Short mmCIF file of C-alpha atoms in Angstrom, two decimals:
data_model
loop_
_atom_site.label_atom_id
_atom_site.label_comp_id
_atom_site.label_asym_id
_atom_site.label_seq_id
_atom_site.Cartn_x
_atom_site.Cartn_y
_atom_site.Cartn_z
CA MET A 10 8.56 -4.27 21.32
CA LYS A 11 5.27 -5.60 20.03
CA ILE A 12 4.81 -4.87 16.31
CA VAL A 13 1.32 -4.89 14.82
CA LEU A 14 0.46 -4.70 11.13
CA ALA A 15 -2.85 -2.96 10.57
CA SER A 16 -3.64 -4.76 7.31
CA ALA A 17 -5.35 -7.89 6.09
CA SER A 18 -3.24 -7.99 2.90
CA PRO A 19 -1.30 -11.25 2.56
CA ARG A 20 1.18 -9.42 0.32
CA ARG A 21 1.94 -6.87 3.04
CA ARG A 22 2.39 -9.67 5.54
CA GLU A 23 5.00 -11.32 3.33
CA LEU A 24 6.80 -8.02 2.75
CA LEU A 25 6.92 -7.10 6.43
CA ALA A 26 8.28 -10.56 7.22
CA ALA A 27 11.17 -9.71 4.85
CA LEU A 28 12.36 -7.22 7.48
CA GLY A 29 13.04 -10.15 9.78
CA VAL A 30 10.78 -8.92 12.57
CA GLU A 31 8.08 -10.76 14.47
CA TYR A 32 4.65 -9.18 14.27
CA THR A 33 0.95 -9.83 14.66
CA VAL A 34 -1.95 -8.67 12.51
CA VAL A 35 -4.90 -6.60 13.70
CA VAL A 36 -7.17 -5.45 10.88
CA SER A 37 -8.59 -1.96 11.01
CA GLY A 38 -12.35 -1.61 10.77
CA VAL A 39 -12.31 2.15 10.34
CA GLU A 40 -14.57 3.70 7.72
CA GLU A 41 -12.15 5.35 5.32
CA LYS A 42 -12.73 9.07 4.84
CA VAL A 43 -10.76 10.90 2.17
CA THR A 44 -10.57 14.68 2.18
CA GLU A 45 -7.36 14.94 0.16
CA THR A 46 -7.14 14.83 -3.63
CA GLU A 47 -3.42 14.51 -4.41
CA PRO A 48 -2.46 10.80 -4.62
CA HIS A 49 0.40 10.95 -2.11
CA ARG A 50 -1.73 12.81 0.42
CA VAL A 51 -4.58 10.33 -0.03
CA VAL A 52 -2.42 7.32 0.84
CA GLU A 53 -0.86 9.15 3.78
CA GLN A 54 -4.30 10.04 5.11
CA LEU A 55 -5.68 6.51 4.72
CA SER A 56 -2.62 4.84 6.26
CA ALA A 57 -2.89 7.18 9.27
CA GLN A 58 -6.56 6.33 9.71
CA LYS A 59 -5.83 2.59 9.71
CA ALA A 60 -2.86 2.75 12.09
CA GLY A 61 -4.64 5.13 14.45
CA ASP A 62 -7.76 2.97 14.55
CA VAL A 63 -5.80 -0.18 15.43
CA LEU A 64 -3.74 1.62 18.07
CA ARG A 65 -6.91 2.92 19.76
CA LYS A 66 -8.39 -0.57 19.63
CA LEU A 67 -5.33 -2.16 21.24
CA LEU A 68 -5.09 0.48 23.98
CA ALA A 69 -8.77 0.06 24.80
CA ASP A 70 -8.56 -3.74 24.89
CA ASP A 71 -5.37 -3.99 26.92
CA PRO A 72 -4.44 -1.22 29.41
CA MET A 73 -0.92 -2.69 29.79
CA TRP A 74 0.15 -0.63 26.77
CA ASP A 75 -0.17 2.52 28.87
CA GLY A 76 2.64 1.14 31.00
CA ALA A 77 6.25 0.57 30.08
CA GLU A 78 5.61 -1.72 27.11
CA ASP A 79 6.55 -0.63 23.60
CA LEU A 80 3.96 -0.96 20.86
CA LEU A 81 4.40 -0.18 17.17
CA VAL A 82 1.43 -0.16 14.80
CA ILE A 83 2.11 -0.03 11.05
CA GLY A 84 -0.65 1.11 8.71
CA ALA A 85 -0.37 1.22 4.92
CA ASP A 86 -2.43 2.10 1.88
CA THR A 87 -1.53 1.75 -1.82
CA ILE A 88 -3.07 3.39 -4.89
CA VAL A 89 -2.39 3.50 -8.61
CA ALA A 90 -2.48 6.87 -10.35
CA PHE A 91 -2.24 8.02 -13.95
CA ASP A 92 -1.73 11.68 -14.75
CA GLY A 93 -2.87 12.59 -11.23
CA ARG A 94 -6.05 10.52 -11.52
CA ILE A 95 -6.50 7.75 -8.95
CA LEU A 96 -7.40 4.35 -10.37
CA GLY A 97 -9.17 2.16 -7.84
CA LYS A 98 -10.39 -1.39 -8.26
CA PRO A 99 -12.44 -1.81 -11.46
CA GLU A 100 -16.20 -2.02 -11.07
CA ASP A 101 -16.51 -4.71 -13.73
CA GLU A 102 -14.73 -6.20 -16.76
CA GLU A 103 -15.53 -3.19 -18.95
CA ASP A 104 -14.05 -0.84 -16.38
CA ALA A 105 -10.95 -3.06 -16.14
CA ALA A 106 -10.53 -2.91 -19.90
CA LYS A 107 -10.73 0.90 -19.84
CA MET A 108 -8.02 1.07 -17.17
CA LEU A 109 -5.71 -1.30 -19.01
CA ARG A 110 -6.15 0.61 -22.27
CA LEU A 111 -5.26 3.77 -20.36
CA LEU A 112 -2.09 2.22 -18.92
CA SER A 113 -1.05 0.45 -22.14
CA GLY A 114 2.25 1.77 -23.50
CA ARG A 115 2.37 4.52 -20.88
CA THR A 116 3.87 5.32 -17.50
CA HIS A 117 1.85 5.49 -14.28
CA GLN A 118 2.62 5.87 -10.60
CA VAL A 119 2.05 3.64 -7.60
CA TYR A 120 1.92 5.38 -4.23
CA THR A 121 2.04 3.71 -0.84
CA GLY A 122 1.51 5.68 2.33
CA VAL A 123 2.85 4.25 5.58
CA THR A 124 2.04 5.42 9.10
CA LEU A 125 4.02 4.36 12.16
CA CYS A 126 2.28 4.76 15.54
CA HIS A 127 4.83 4.14 18.29
CA HIS A 128 3.32 3.99 21.78
CA SER A 129 5.70 3.85 24.75
CA ARG A 130 5.30 4.77 28.42
CA GLY A 131 1.91 6.33 27.88
CA GLU A 132 2.95 8.52 24.95
CA THR A 133 2.35 8.07 21.24
CA ARG A 134 4.51 9.31 18.38
CA GLN A 135 3.06 9.20 14.88
CA HIS A 136 5.12 9.40 11.70
CA THR A 137 3.73 9.19 8.15
CA PHE A 138 5.61 8.97 4.86
CA TYR A 139 5.01 7.77 1.31
CA GLU A 140 6.90 6.16 -1.54
CA CYS A 141 6.20 6.57 -5.26
CA THR A 142 7.27 4.12 -7.95
CA GLN A 143 7.08 4.82 -11.68
CA VAL A 144 5.75 1.85 -13.64
CA HIS A 145 6.19 1.64 -17.43
CA PHE A 146 3.86 -0.63 -19.40
CA PHE A 147 4.43 -2.23 -22.77
CA PRO A 148 1.71 -1.58 -25.34
CA MET A 149 -1.10 -4.14 -24.91
CA THR A 150 -3.18 -5.53 -27.74
CA ARG A 151 -6.97 -5.93 -27.48
CA GLU A 152 -6.45 -9.68 -27.38
CA GLU A 153 -3.97 -9.40 -24.49
CA ILE A 154 -6.34 -7.18 -22.53
CA SER A 155 -9.26 -9.55 -23.10
CA TRP A 156 -7.17 -12.57 -22.11
CA TYR A 157 -5.86 -10.88 -18.97
CA ILE A 158 -9.33 -9.87 -17.87
CA SER A 159 -10.56 -13.42 -18.47
CA THR A 160 -8.08 -14.66 -15.84
CA GLY A 161 -9.97 -12.66 -13.21
CA GLU A 162 -6.78 -11.17 -11.76
CA PRO A 163 -7.49 -7.52 -12.69
CA LEU A 164 -10.92 -7.40 -11.06
CA ASP A 165 -9.76 -7.08 -7.45
CA LYS A 166 -6.63 -5.02 -8.08
CA ALA A 167 -6.20 -1.27 -8.00
CA GLY A 168 -5.39 -0.12 -11.52
CA ALA A 169 -6.68 -3.48 -12.83
CA TYR A 170 -3.36 -5.34 -12.62
CA GLY A 171 -1.14 -7.19 -10.21
CA ILE A 172 2.61 -6.78 -10.71
CA GLN A 173 3.32 -9.86 -8.61
CA GLY A 174 1.03 -12.01 -10.78
CA LEU A 175 0.14 -12.41 -14.44
CA GLY A 176 0.21 -8.65 -14.88
CA SER A 177 4.00 -8.73 -14.63
CA ARG A 178 4.24 -9.70 -18.32
CA PHE A 179 3.08 -6.23 -19.33
CA VAL A 180 5.55 -4.28 -17.17
CA ARG A 181 8.42 -2.93 -19.27
CA ALA A 182 10.32 -1.31 -16.40
CA ILE A 183 9.96 0.30 -13.01
CA GLU A 184 11.74 3.23 -11.41
CA GLY A 185 11.80 2.89 -7.66
CA ASP A 186 10.98 0.21 -5.14
CA TYR A 187 9.30 -2.93 -6.53
CA SER A 188 7.93 -3.87 -3.11
CA ASN A 189 6.19 -0.50 -3.00
CA VAL A 190 4.12 -1.54 -6.02
CA VAL A 191 3.20 -4.80 -4.29
CA GLY A 192 1.97 -2.90 -1.22
CA LEU A 193 4.73 -2.01 1.26
CA PRO A 194 8.05 -0.20 0.61
CA VAL A 195 10.27 -2.52 2.63
CA ALA A 196 13.57 -0.67 2.26
CA GLY A 197 11.97 2.71 2.84
CA LEU A 198 10.18 1.39 5.92
CA TYR A 199 13.42 0.00 7.34
CA GLN A 200 15.21 3.32 6.82
CA GLU A 201 12.39 5.22 8.52
CA LEU A 202 12.45 2.84 11.51
CA LYS A 203 16.21 3.32 11.79
CA THR A 204 15.92 7.10 11.63
CA LEU A 205 13.25 7.10 14.32
CA LYS A 206 15.42 4.73 16.40
CA ILE A 207 12.60 2.21 16.60
CA LEU A 208 14.67 -0.65 15.16
#
């Protein structure tokens, strides 16, 4: 089976490699369109758009996939949410500071939606699921927030922090899958692949 990851994220590449499978990367160029409002439905919708776009691209480029070959495309999308409100990447340093003040001393959620598009013998099965991890932050002082923003790390991260980087010092605890917060729920993905009899 050929496995394709529909993501440019280096963190997702590392996490998928932890499953011990060989895969290639084809980045989706689809224009994301969100019609859902609930965080878990948003990530499911976006992951499905990415996986579907890459599958269509591969089938168009190489007709062999309509034969007997097996093809699995994995799409994923991750968001940070607080009290049902989705926190994207901050627009600037001031926006990052607002997000960090919001998260300080509180609990928020990280959702990752994953879509599996399995194409075999001319037929495609699509399966979408999501994981949610609760993340608890320590209270952050103004000085800590200013310092963290000065590192530049929060500016390209959803929710204005990276748990795998300097932002880890502010995380008091998590409930759920750590890898889900990084960008791909590895254990959950493996269980879904087993259930679907793909791996």
